[in-house]
Coordinates of N, CA and C in Angstrom, one line a residue:
Chain A
N203 N -4.0 18.2 -11.8 CA -3.2 16.9 -11.6 C -4.0 15.7 -11.6
A204 N -3.7 14.7 -12.5 CA -4.4 13.5 -12.5 C -3.9 12.6 -11.4
G205 N -2.6 12.8 -10.9 CA -2.0 11.9 -9.9 C -1.4 10.7 -10.6
V206 N -1.7 9.5 -10.1 CA -1.2 8.3 -10.6 C -2.4 7.6 -11.4
T207 N -2.2 7.3 -12.6 CA -3.2 6.7 -13.4 C -2.7 5.3 -13.8
Q208 N -3.6 4.4 -13.9 CA -3.3 3.0 -14.3 C -4.3 2.5 -15.4
T209 N -3.8 1.8 -16.4 CA -4.7 1.2 -17.4 C -4.2 -0.2 -17.7
P210 N -5.1 -1.2 -17.9 CA -6.5 -1.1 -17.9 C -7.0 -1.2 -16.4
K211 N -8.3 -1.1 -16.2 CA -8.9 -1.3 -14.8 C -9.1 -2.8 -14.6
F212 N -9.4 -3.5 -15.6 CA -9.7 -5.0 -15.5 C -9.0 -5.6 -16.7
Q213 N -8.6 -6.9 -16.5 CA -8.0 -7.6 -17.6 C -8.1 -9.1 -17.3
V214 N -8.5 -9.9 -18.4 CA -8.5 -11.3 -18.2 C -7.5 -11.9 -19.3
L215 N -6.6 -12.7 -18.8 CA -5.6 -13.3 -19.7 C -5.7 -14.8 -19.7
K216 N -5.3 -15.5 -20.7 CA -5.1 -16.9 -20.7 C -3.6 -17.2 -20.3
T217 N -3.5 -18.4 -19.7 CA -2.1 -18.8 -19.3 C -1.2 -18.7 -20.5
G218 N 0.0 -18.1 -20.3 CA 1.0 -18.0 -21.4 C 0.9 -16.7 -22.2
Q219 N -0.2 -16.0 -22.1 CA -0.3 -14.7 -22.8 C 0.6 -13.7 -22.1
S220 N 1.0 -12.6 -22.9 CA 1.7 -11.5 -22.3 C 0.9 -10.3 -22.3
M221 N 1.3 -9.3 -21.5 CA 0.6 -8.0 -21.5 C 1.4 -7.0 -20.7
T222 N 1.1 -5.8 -20.9 CA 1.7 -4.7 -20.1 C 0.7 -3.9 -19.4
L223 N 0.9 -3.7 -18.1 CA 0.1 -2.8 -17.3 C 0.8 -1.5 -17.3
Q224 N -0.1 -0.5 -17.6 CA 0.5 0.9 -17.7 C 0.3 1.7 -16.4
C225 N 1.3 2.5 -16.2 CA 1.2 3.4 -15.0 C 1.9 4.7 -15.4
A226 N 1.2 5.8 -15.1 CA 1.8 7.1 -15.3 C 1.5 8.1 -14.2
Q227 N 2.4 9.0 -13.9 CA 2.2 10.0 -12.9 C 2.6 11.4 -13.4
D228 N 1.9 12.4 -13.0 CA 2.1 13.7 -13.5 C 2.6 14.7 -12.3
M229 N 3.2 14.1 -11.3 CA 3.7 14.9 -10.2 C 5.2 15.0 -10.1
N230 N 5.9 14.6 -11.2 CA 7.3 14.7 -11.3 C 8.0 13.9 -10.2
H231 N 7.4 12.9 -9.7 CA 8.1 12.1 -8.6 C 9.2 11.2 -9.2
E232 N 10.3 11.1 -8.5 CA 11.4 10.3 -8.9 C 11.1 8.8 -8.6
Y233 N 10.5 8.5 -7.5 CA 10.3 7.1 -7.1 C 9.0 6.6 -7.5
M234 N 9.0 5.4 -8.1 CA 7.8 4.7 -8.5 C 7.9 3.2 -8.2
S235 N 6.8 2.6 -8.0 CA 6.8 1.2 -7.5 C 5.6 0.5 -8.0
W236 N 5.7 -0.8 -8.0 CA 4.5 -1.7 -8.3 C 4.3 -2.7 -7.2
Y237 N 3.1 -2.8 -6.7 CA 2.7 -3.8 -5.7 C 1.6 -4.7 -6.2
R238 N 1.5 -5.9 -5.7 CA 0.4 -6.7 -5.9 C -0.4 -6.9 -4.6
Q239 N -1.7 -7.0 -4.6 CA -2.5 -7.2 -3.4 C -3.3 -8.5 -3.5
D240 N -3.0 -9.4 -2.6 CA -3.7 -10.6 -2.5 C -4.4 -10.8 -1.2
P241 N -5.6 -11.5 -1.2 CA -6.3 -11.6 0.0 C -5.5 -12.1 1.2
G242 N -5.6 -11.4 2.3 CA -4.9 -11.8 3.6 C -3.4 -11.6 3.6
M243 N -2.9 -11.0 2.5 CA -1.4 -10.8 2.5 C -1.0 -9.3 2.3
G244 N -1.9 -8.4 2.4 CA -1.5 -7.0 2.2 C -1.0 -6.8 0.8
L245 N -0.2 -5.8 0.7 CA 0.5 -5.4 -0.6 C 1.9 -5.9 -0.5
R246 N 2.4 -6.5 -1.6 CA 3.8 -6.9 -1.7 C 4.5 -6.2 -2.8
L247 N 5.7 -5.7 -2.6 CA 6.4 -5.0 -3.6 C 7.0 -5.9 -4.7
I248 N 6.7 -5.5 -5.9 CA 7.2 -6.3 -7.1 C 8.5 -5.7 -7.6
H249 N 8.5 -4.5 -8.1 CA 9.7 -3.8 -8.6 C 9.5 -2.3 -8.2
Y250 N 10.6 -1.6 -8.2 CA 10.6 -0.2 -7.9 C 11.7 0.5 -8.7
S251 N 11.5 1.8 -8.8 CA 12.5 2.6 -9.6 C 12.7 3.9 -8.8
V252 N 14.0 4.3 -8.7 CA 14.4 5.5 -8.0 C 14.6 6.7 -8.9
G253 N 14.4 6.4 -10.2 CA 14.5 7.5 -11.2 C 14.6 6.9 -12.6
A254 N 14.5 7.7 -13.6 CA 14.5 7.2 -15.0 C 15.8 6.5 -15.2
G255 N 15.7 5.3 -15.9 CA 16.8 4.5 -16.2 C 17.3 3.5 -15.1
I256 N 16.6 3.6 -13.9 CA 17.1 2.8 -12.7 C 15.9 2.0 -12.2
T257 N 16.0 0.7 -12.2 CA 15.0 -0.2 -11.6 C 15.6 -1.2 -10.7
D258 N 14.8 -1.8 -9.8 CA 15.4 -2.8 -8.9 C 14.2 -3.7 -8.5
Q259 N 14.6 -4.9 -8.0 CA 13.6 -5.9 -7.6 C 13.1 -5.6 -6.2
G260 N 11.8 -6.0 -6.0 CA 11.2 -5.9 -4.7 C 11.2 -7.3 -4.1
E261 N 10.1 -7.6 -3.4 CA 9.9 -8.8 -2.6 C 9.5 -10.0 -3.5
V262 N 8.7 -9.7 -4.6 CA 8.1 -10.8 -5.4 C 8.3 -10.4 -6.9
P263 N 9.5 -10.4 -7.4 CA 9.8 -9.9 -8.8 C 9.6 -11.0 -9.9
N264 N 9.6 -12.3 -9.5 CA 9.6 -13.3 -10.5 C 8.4 -13.3 -11.4
G265 N 8.6 -13.3 -12.7 CA 7.5 -13.3 -13.7 C 7.1 -11.9 -14.2
Y266 N 7.8 -10.9 -13.7 CA 7.5 -9.5 -14.1 C 8.8 -8.8 -14.5
N267 N 8.6 -7.9 -15.5 CA 9.7 -7.1 -15.9 C 9.2 -5.6 -15.9
V268 N 10.2 -4.7 -15.7 CA 9.8 -3.3 -15.7 C 10.9 -2.5 -16.4
S269 N 10.6 -1.3 -16.8 CA 11.6 -0.4 -17.4 C 11.1 1.0 -17.0
R270 N 12.0 2.0 -17.0 CA 11.7 3.3 -16.7 C 12.5 4.3 -17.6
S271 N 11.9 4.5 -18.8 CA 12.5 5.4 -19.8 C 12.3 6.8 -19.5
T272 N 11.2 7.2 -18.8 CA 10.9 8.6 -18.5 C 10.5 8.7 -17.1
T273 N 10.5 9.9 -16.5 CA 10.1 10.1 -15.1 C 8.6 9.7 -14.9
E274 N 7.8 10.0 -16.0 CA 6.3 9.8 -15.8 C 5.8 8.4 -15.9
D275 N 6.5 7.5 -16.7 CA 5.9 6.2 -16.9 C 6.7 5.1 -16.3
F276 N 6.0 4.1 -15.9 CA 6.6 2.9 -15.2 C 5.8 1.7 -15.6
P277 N 5.9 1.1 -16.8 CA 5.0 0.0 -17.1 C 5.5 -1.3 -16.5
L278 N 4.6 -2.2 -16.2 CA 4.9 -3.6 -15.7 C 4.5 -4.6 -16.7
R279 N 5.5 -5.5 -17.1 CA 5.2 -6.5 -18.1 C 5.1 -7.9 -17.6
L280 N 4.1 -8.6 -18.0 CA 4.0 -10.0 -17.7 C 4.3 -10.7 -19.0
L281 N 5.4 -11.5 -19.1 CA 5.9 -12.1 -20.3 C 5.1 -13.3 -20.7
S282 N 4.8 -14.1 -19.6 CA 4.0 -15.4 -19.8 C 3.1 -15.6 -18.6
A283 N 1.9 -15.1 -18.7 CA 1.0 -15.1 -17.5 C 0.8 -16.5 -17.0
A284 N 0.7 -16.5 -15.6 CA 0.4 -17.7 -14.9 C -0.8 -17.5 -14.0
P285 N -1.6 -18.5 -13.6 CA -2.7 -18.3 -12.7 C -2.3 -17.7 -11.4
S286 N -1.1 -17.9 -10.9 CA -0.6 -17.4 -9.7 C -0.4 -15.9 -9.7
Q287 N -0.5 -15.3 -10.9 CA -0.4 -13.9 -11.1 C -1.8 -13.2 -11.1
T288 N -2.8 -13.9 -10.8 CA -4.1 -13.4 -10.6 C -4.1 -12.5 -9.3
S289 N -4.4 -11.2 -9.5 CA -4.2 -10.3 -8.3 C -4.7 -9.0 -8.7
V290 N -4.7 -8.0 -7.7 CA -4.9 -6.6 -8.0 C -3.5 -5.9 -7.9
Y291 N -3.2 -5.2 -9.0 CA -1.9 -4.5 -9.1 C -2.0 -3.0 -8.9
F292 N -1.2 -2.5 -8.0 CA -1.2 -1.1 -7.7 C 0.2 -0.5 -8.1
C293 N 0.1 0.6 -8.7 CA 1.3 1.4 -9.0 C 1.3 2.6 -8.0
A294 N 2.5 3.0 -7.6 CA 2.6 4.2 -6.7 C 3.8 5.0 -7.0
S295 N 3.7 6.3 -6.7 CA 4.8 7.2 -6.8 C 5.0 8.0 -5.5
S296 N 6.2 8.4 -5.3 CA 6.4 9.2 -4.0 C 7.6 10.1 -4.2
Q297 N 7.6 11.1 -3.4 CA 8.7 12.0 -3.3 C 8.6 12.5 -1.8
G298 N 9.5 12.0 -1.0 CA 9.5 12.3 0.4 C 8.7 11.3 1.2
N299 N 7.8 11.7 2.0 CA 7.3 10.9 3.1 C 5.9 10.3 2.8
E300 N 5.4 10.4 1.5 CA 4.1 9.9 1.2 C 4.1 9.2 -0.1
Q301 N 3.5 8.0 -0.2 CA 3.3 7.4 -1.5 C 1.9 7.6 -2.0
Y302 N 1.7 7.9 -3.3 CA 0.4 8.1 -3.9 C 0.1 6.9 -4.8
F303 N -1.0 6.3 -4.5 CA -1.4 5.1 -5.2 C -2.4 5.3 -6.4
G304 N -2.2 4.5 -7.4 CA -3.2 4.5 -8.5 C -4.4 3.7 -8.1
P305 N -5.5 3.7 -8.9 CA -6.7 3.0 -8.6 C -6.6 1.5 -8.7
G306 N -5.6 1.0 -9.4 CA -5.4 -0.5 -9.4 C -5.9 -1.1 -10.7
T307 N -5.3 -2.2 -11.0 CA -5.7 -3.1 -12.2 C -6.0 -4.5 -11.6
R308 N -7.2 -4.9 -11.9 CA -7.6 -6.3 -11.5 C -7.3 -7.2 -12.6
L309 N -6.4 -8.2 -12.4 CA -6.0 -9.1 -13.4 C -6.4 -10.5 -13.0
T310 N -7.0 -11.2 -14.0 CA -7.4 -12.6 -13.8 C -6.7 -13.4 -14.9
V311 N -6.0 -14.5 -14.5 CA -5.3 -15.4 -15.4 C -6.0 -16.7 -15.3
T312 N -6.5 -17.2 -16.5 CA -7.3 -18.5 -16.5 C -6.4 -19.6 -17.1
Chain B
G66 N 14.0 -10.3 8.3 CA 13.6 -9.1 7.6 C 12.5 -8.3 8.3
N67 N 12.2 -7.2 7.8 CA 11.2 -6.3 8.4 C 9.8 -6.9 8.1
S68 N 8.9 -6.8 9.1 CA 7.5 -7.3 8.9 C 6.6 -6.5 9.8
V69 N 5.3 -6.6 9.4 CA 4.2 -5.9 10.1 C 3.1 -6.9 10.3
T70 N 2.6 -6.9 11.5 CA 1.5 -7.8 11.9 C 0.3 -7.0 12.4
Q71 N -0.9 -7.2 11.7 CA -2.1 -6.5 12.2 C -3.1 -7.4 12.8
M72 N -4.0 -6.9 13.6 CA -5.0 -7.7 14.2 C -5.8 -8.4 13.1
E73 N -6.3 -9.6 13.4 CA -7.1 -10.3 12.4 C -8.5 -9.5 12.2
G74 N -9.0 -9.5 11.0 CA -10.3 -9.0 10.8 C -11.2 -10.1 10.4
P75 N -12.4 -9.8 9.9 CA -12.9 -8.5 9.8 C -13.4 -8.0 11.2
V76 N -13.5 -6.6 11.3 CA -14.0 -6.0 12.5 C -15.3 -5.3 12.2
T77 N -16.3 -5.6 13.0 CA -17.7 -5.0 12.8 C -18.0 -4.2 14.0
L78 N -18.4 -2.9 13.9 CA -18.7 -2.1 15.0 C -20.0 -1.3 14.7
S79 N -20.6 -0.8 15.8 CA -21.8 0.1 15.6 C -21.3 1.5 15.5
E80 N -22.1 2.4 14.9 CA -21.7 3.8 14.8 C -21.5 4.3 16.2
E81 N -20.5 5.2 16.3 CA -20.1 5.9 17.5 C -19.3 5.0 18.5
A82 N -19.0 3.8 18.1 CA -18.2 2.9 19.0 C -16.7 3.4 18.9
F83 N -16.0 2.9 19.9 CA -14.5 3.2 19.9 C -13.8 2.1 19.1
L84 N -12.8 2.6 18.3 CA -12.1 1.7 17.5 C -10.6 1.5 17.9
T85 N -10.2 0.3 17.9 CA -8.7 0.1 18.0 C -8.4 -1.0 17.0
I86 N -7.4 -0.8 16.2 CA -6.8 -1.8 15.3 C -5.3 -1.9 15.7
N87 N -5.0 -3.1 16.1 CA -3.6 -3.3 16.6 C -2.6 -3.5 15.4
C88 N -1.4 -3.0 15.6 CA -0.4 -3.2 14.6 C 0.9 -3.3 15.4
T89 N 1.7 -4.3 15.1 CA 3.1 -4.4 15.7 C 4.0 -4.7 14.5
Y90 N 5.3 -4.3 14.8 CA 6.2 -4.5 13.7 C 7.5 -5.1 14.2
T91 N 8.3 -5.6 13.2 CA 9.7 -6.0 13.5 C 10.5 -5.3 12.4
A92 N 11.6 -4.7 12.9 CA 12.4 -3.9 12.0 C 13.8 -3.7 12.6
T93 N 14.8 -3.6 11.7 CA 16.1 -3.1 12.2 C 16.1 -1.6 12.0
G94 N 16.8 -1.0 12.8 CA 16.9 0.5 12.7 C 15.7 1.2 13.2
Y95 N 15.4 2.3 12.6 CA 14.3 3.2 13.0 C 13.4 3.5 11.9
P96 N 12.4 2.6 11.7 CA 11.5 2.8 10.5 C 10.5 3.9 10.7
S97 N 10.0 4.4 9.6 CA 8.8 5.3 9.6 C 7.6 4.4 9.6
L98 N 6.5 4.8 10.2 CA 5.3 4.0 10.3 C 4.1 4.7 9.7
F99 N 3.2 4.0 9.1 CA 2.1 4.5 8.3 C 0.8 3.7 8.6
W100 N -0.3 4.4 8.5 CA -1.6 3.8 8.3 C -2.1 4.3 6.9
Y101 N -2.5 3.3 6.1 CA -3.2 3.6 4.8 C -4.6 3.1 4.9
V102 N -5.5 3.7 4.2 CA -6.9 3.3 4.1 C -7.3 3.0 2.7
Q103 N -8.1 2.0 2.5 CA -8.6 1.7 1.1 C -10.1 1.6 1.1
Y104 N -10.7 2.5 0.5 CA -12.2 2.5 0.4 C -12.6 1.5 -0.8
P105 N -13.8 1.0 -0.8 CA -14.2 0.0 -1.8 C -13.9 0.5 -3.2
G106 N -13.2 -0.3 -4.0 CA -13.0 0.0 -5.4 C -11.9 1.0 -5.7
E107 N -11.2 1.5 -4.6 CA -10.2 2.5 -4.8 C -8.8 2.0 -4.4
G108 N -7.8 2.9 -4.7 CA -6.5 2.6 -4.3 C -6.3 3.0 -2.9
L109 N -5.0 2.9 -2.4 CA -4.8 3.2 -1.0 C -4.5 4.7 -0.8
Q110 N -4.9 5.2 0.3 CA -4.7 6.6 0.6 C -3.9 6.7 2.0
L111 N -3.0 7.6 2.1 CA -2.3 7.7 3.4 C -3.3 8.3 4.4
L112 N -3.4 7.7 5.5 CA -4.3 8.2 6.6 C -3.5 9.0 7.6
L113 N -2.4 8.4 8.1 CA -1.5 9.2 9.0 C -0.1 8.5 9.1
K114 N 0.8 9.2 9.6 CA 2.2 8.7 9.7 C 2.9 9.2 10.9
A115 N 4.0 8.5 11.3 CA 4.9 8.9 12.3 C 6.3 8.5 12.0
T116 N 7.3 9.3 12.2 CA 8.6 9.1 11.7 C 9.6 8.8 12.8
K117 N 9.2 9.0 14.1 CA 10.2 8.7 15.1 C 9.4 8.3 16.4
A118 N 10.1 7.7 17.3 CA 9.5 7.2 18.5 C 8.8 8.3 19.3
D119 N 7.6 7.9 19.8 CA 6.7 8.8 20.6 C 6.0 9.8 19.7
D120 N 6.2 9.9 18.4 CA 5.4 10.7 17.5 C 4.0 10.2 17.5
K121 N 3.0 11.1 17.4 CA 1.6 10.8 17.3 C 1.2 11.3 15.9
G122 N 0.7 10.4 15.1 CA 0.1 10.8 13.8 C -1.4 10.9 14.0
S123 N -2.0 11.9 13.3 CA -3.5 12.0 13.5 C -4.1 12.6 12.2
N124 N -5.3 12.2 11.9 CA -6.0 12.7 10.7 C -7.5 12.2 10.8
K125 N -8.4 13.0 10.5 CA -9.8 12.7 10.4 C -10.3 12.0 11.7
G126 N -9.8 12.3 12.8 CA -10.2 11.8 14.1 C -9.5 10.5 14.4
F127 N -8.7 10.0 13.5 CA -7.9 8.8 13.8 C -6.5 9.2 14.4
E128 N -6.0 8.4 15.3 CA -4.7 8.6 15.9 C -3.9 7.3 16.0
A129 N -2.6 7.5 16.0 CA -1.7 6.3 16.3 C -0.4 6.9 16.8
T130 N 0.2 6.2 17.8 CA 1.4 6.7 18.5 C 2.5 5.6 18.2
Y131 N 3.7 6.1 17.8 CA 4.8 5.3 17.5 C 5.4 4.9 18.9
R132 N 5.3 3.6 19.2 CA 5.8 3.1 20.5 C 7.0 2.1 20.2
K133 N 8.2 2.7 20.4 CA 9.4 1.9 20.1 C 9.5 0.7 21.2
E134 N 9.2 1.0 22.4 CA 9.4 0.0 23.5 C 8.5 -1.2 23.3
T135 N 7.3 -1.1 22.7 CA 6.5 -2.2 22.4 C 6.4 -2.5 20.9
T136 N 7.2 -1.8 20.1 CA 7.2 -2.0 18.6 C 5.7 -2.0 18.1
S137 N 5.0 -1.0 18.5 CA 3.6 -1.0 18.1 C 3.2 0.4 17.5
F138 N 2.1 0.4 16.7 CA 1.5 1.6 16.1 C 0.0 1.4 16.0
H139 N -0.7 1.3 17.1 CA -2.1 0.9 17.1 C -2.9 2.1 16.6
L140 N -3.9 1.8 15.7 CA -4.8 2.9 15.2 C -6.1 3.0 16.1
E141 N -6.4 4.2 16.5 CA -7.6 4.4 17.3 C -8.5 5.5 16.8
K142 N -9.8 5.4 17.1 CA -10.7 6.5 16.8 C -11.8 6.4 17.9
G143 N -12.1 7.6 18.4 CA -13.0 7.6 19.5 C -14.5 7.3 19.2
S144 N -14.9 7.7 18.0 CA -16.3 7.5 17.6 C -16.4 7.3 16.1
V145 N -16.6 6.1 15.7 CA -16.5 5.8 14.3 C -17.9 6.1 13.6
Q146 N -17.8 6.3 12.3 CA -18.9 6.6 11.5 C -19.1 5.5 10.4
V147 N -20.2 5.4 9.8 CA -20.5 4.5 8.7 C -19.4 4.7 7.6
S148 N -19.1 6.0 7.3 CA -18.2 6.3 6.3 C -16.7 5.9 6.5
D149 N -16.5 5.4 7.7 CA -15.1 4.8 8.0 C -15.0 3.4 7.6
S150 N -16.0 2.8 7.1 CA -16.0 1.4 6.6 C -15.0 1.3 5.5
A151 N -14.0 0.5 5.6 CA -12.9 0.4 4.6 C -11.9 -0.7 5.1
V152 N -10.8 -0.9 4.3 CA -9.8 -1.7 4.7 C -8.6 -0.9 5.2
Y153 N -8.0 -1.2 6.3 CA -6.9 -0.4 6.9 C -5.6 -1.2 6.9
F154 N -4.6 -0.6 6.4 CA -3.3 -1.2 6.3 C -2.2 -0.5 7.2
C155 N -1.5 -1.2 8.0 CA -0.4 -0.7 8.7 C 0.9 -1.0 7.8
A156 N 1.8 0.0 7.8 CA 3.0 -0.2 7.0 C 4.2 0.4 7.6
L157 N 5.4 0.0 7.2 CA 6.6 0.6 7.6 C 7.6 0.8 6.5
S158 N 8.5 1.7 6.6 CA 9.5 2.0 5.6 C 10.8 2.1 6.3
D159 N 11.8 1.4 5.9 CA 13.1 1.4 6.5 C 14.1 2.4 5.8
L160 N 13.6 3.1 4.8 CA 14.4 4.1 4.1 C 13.9 5.4 4.4
Q161 N 14.7 6.4 4.2 CA 14.2 7.8 4.4 C 13.0 8.0 3.5
G162 N 12.0 8.6 4.0 CA 10.8 8.8 3.2 C 9.9 7.6 3.2
A163 N 9.1 7.4 2.2 CA 8.1 6.4 2.2 C 8.4 5.3 1.2
Q164 N 9.6 5.2 0.8 CA 9.9 4.2 -0.2 C 9.9 2.8 0.3
K165 N 9.7 1.8 -0.5 CA 9.8 0.4 -0.2 C 9.0 0.1 1.1
L166 N 7.7 0.3 1.0 CA 6.8 0.0 2.1 C 6.7 -1.5 2.3
V167 N 6.6 -1.9 3.6 CA 6.2 -3.3 4.0 C 4.9 -3.2 4.7
F168 N 3.9 -3.9 4.1 CA 2.5 -3.8 4.6 C 2.1 -5.0 5.5
G169 N 1.2 -4.7 6.5 CA 0.5 -5.7 7.1 C -0.6 -6.3 6.2
Q170 N -1.3 -7.3 6.7 CA -2.2 -8.0 5.8 C -3.5 -7.2 5.6
G171 N -3.8 -6.1 6.3 CA -5.0 -5.4 6.2 C -6.1 -5.8 7.2
T172 N -6.9 -4.9 7.6 CA -8.0 -5.2 8.5 C -9.3 -4.6 7.9
R173 N -10.3 -5.4 7.6 CA -11.5 -4.9 7.0 C -12.4 -4.4 8.2
L174 N -12.8 -3.2 8.1 CA -13.7 -2.6 9.1 C -15.0 -2.2 8.5
T175 N -16.1 -2.7 9.2 CA -17.5 -2.4 8.8 C -18.2 -1.7 9.9
I176 N -18.8 -0.6 9.7 CA -19.5 0.2 10.7 C -21.0 0.1 10.3
N177 N -21.8 -0.4 11.2 CA -23.2 -0.5 11.0 C -23.9 0.7 11.7
P178 N -24.9 1.3 11.0 CA -25.7 2.4 11.5 C -26.5 2.0 12.8

C-alpha cells in the first residue's frame, strides 16, 4: 500500500496561472479531504468528499475547485493563483476514526 | 463554531524532561479528540485519540485524557527523547469518525540532548 500520495512535492506559480494538485489513495477510503497549512494557523479544511461524485466546501474554499470522479483520486484545482494561496497543501483520506495524510505539496505563488 | 486552542510554542526541553502541551476546545455536542504529530518534511500522523469523556488515549509513551468538564485534552509524556522533536497538533471532529477535523495552531517541540 502506498497510502496517500501527492504530486508535485514543490511548485512555484506566477499570479494568475492555473494548476492542479494531484492526490490519490489506494486504501479504498470513501472520505477524502484537502487542507492548507499556514504558519501559526494549523490546518484548515478547503474541500472534502464523502464518496465518488460528491464534494462539499470546507472552511476556506474560495479560489479552489475539486472533483471526485473515482474513489481513488481527488485533485485540487487553482484556477487563477494568488499570492494568498502560498501554503503547504495536504490531502487526506479516512474510513472510520483515523485520517491518513499525504506528504504535502509546498506551493509558492509569486 | 467549533475551535481548538493549543498552548503557544515553541517549546524546548532537555531529554528525559516531563512534557505537557495544553489543548482546550469549544464544541457543540460530543466531539472526538485527536493528537497528530508532524515530523520535519512529512505529513501528519495520528498519535492518539479519544472518542468520549474520560477516555484516555495513549501511544509511544504519550497520553491524553478527554476532560469534558474542563473541555481539555492535554498531551503528556513522562520522559521525552530527541526523536520526539516535531510539531504537535490537537484536533477535534464533530462527526462520527475523523471527518472534517478542526485543528489547533500546532506546537513545535524541540528536545535537546
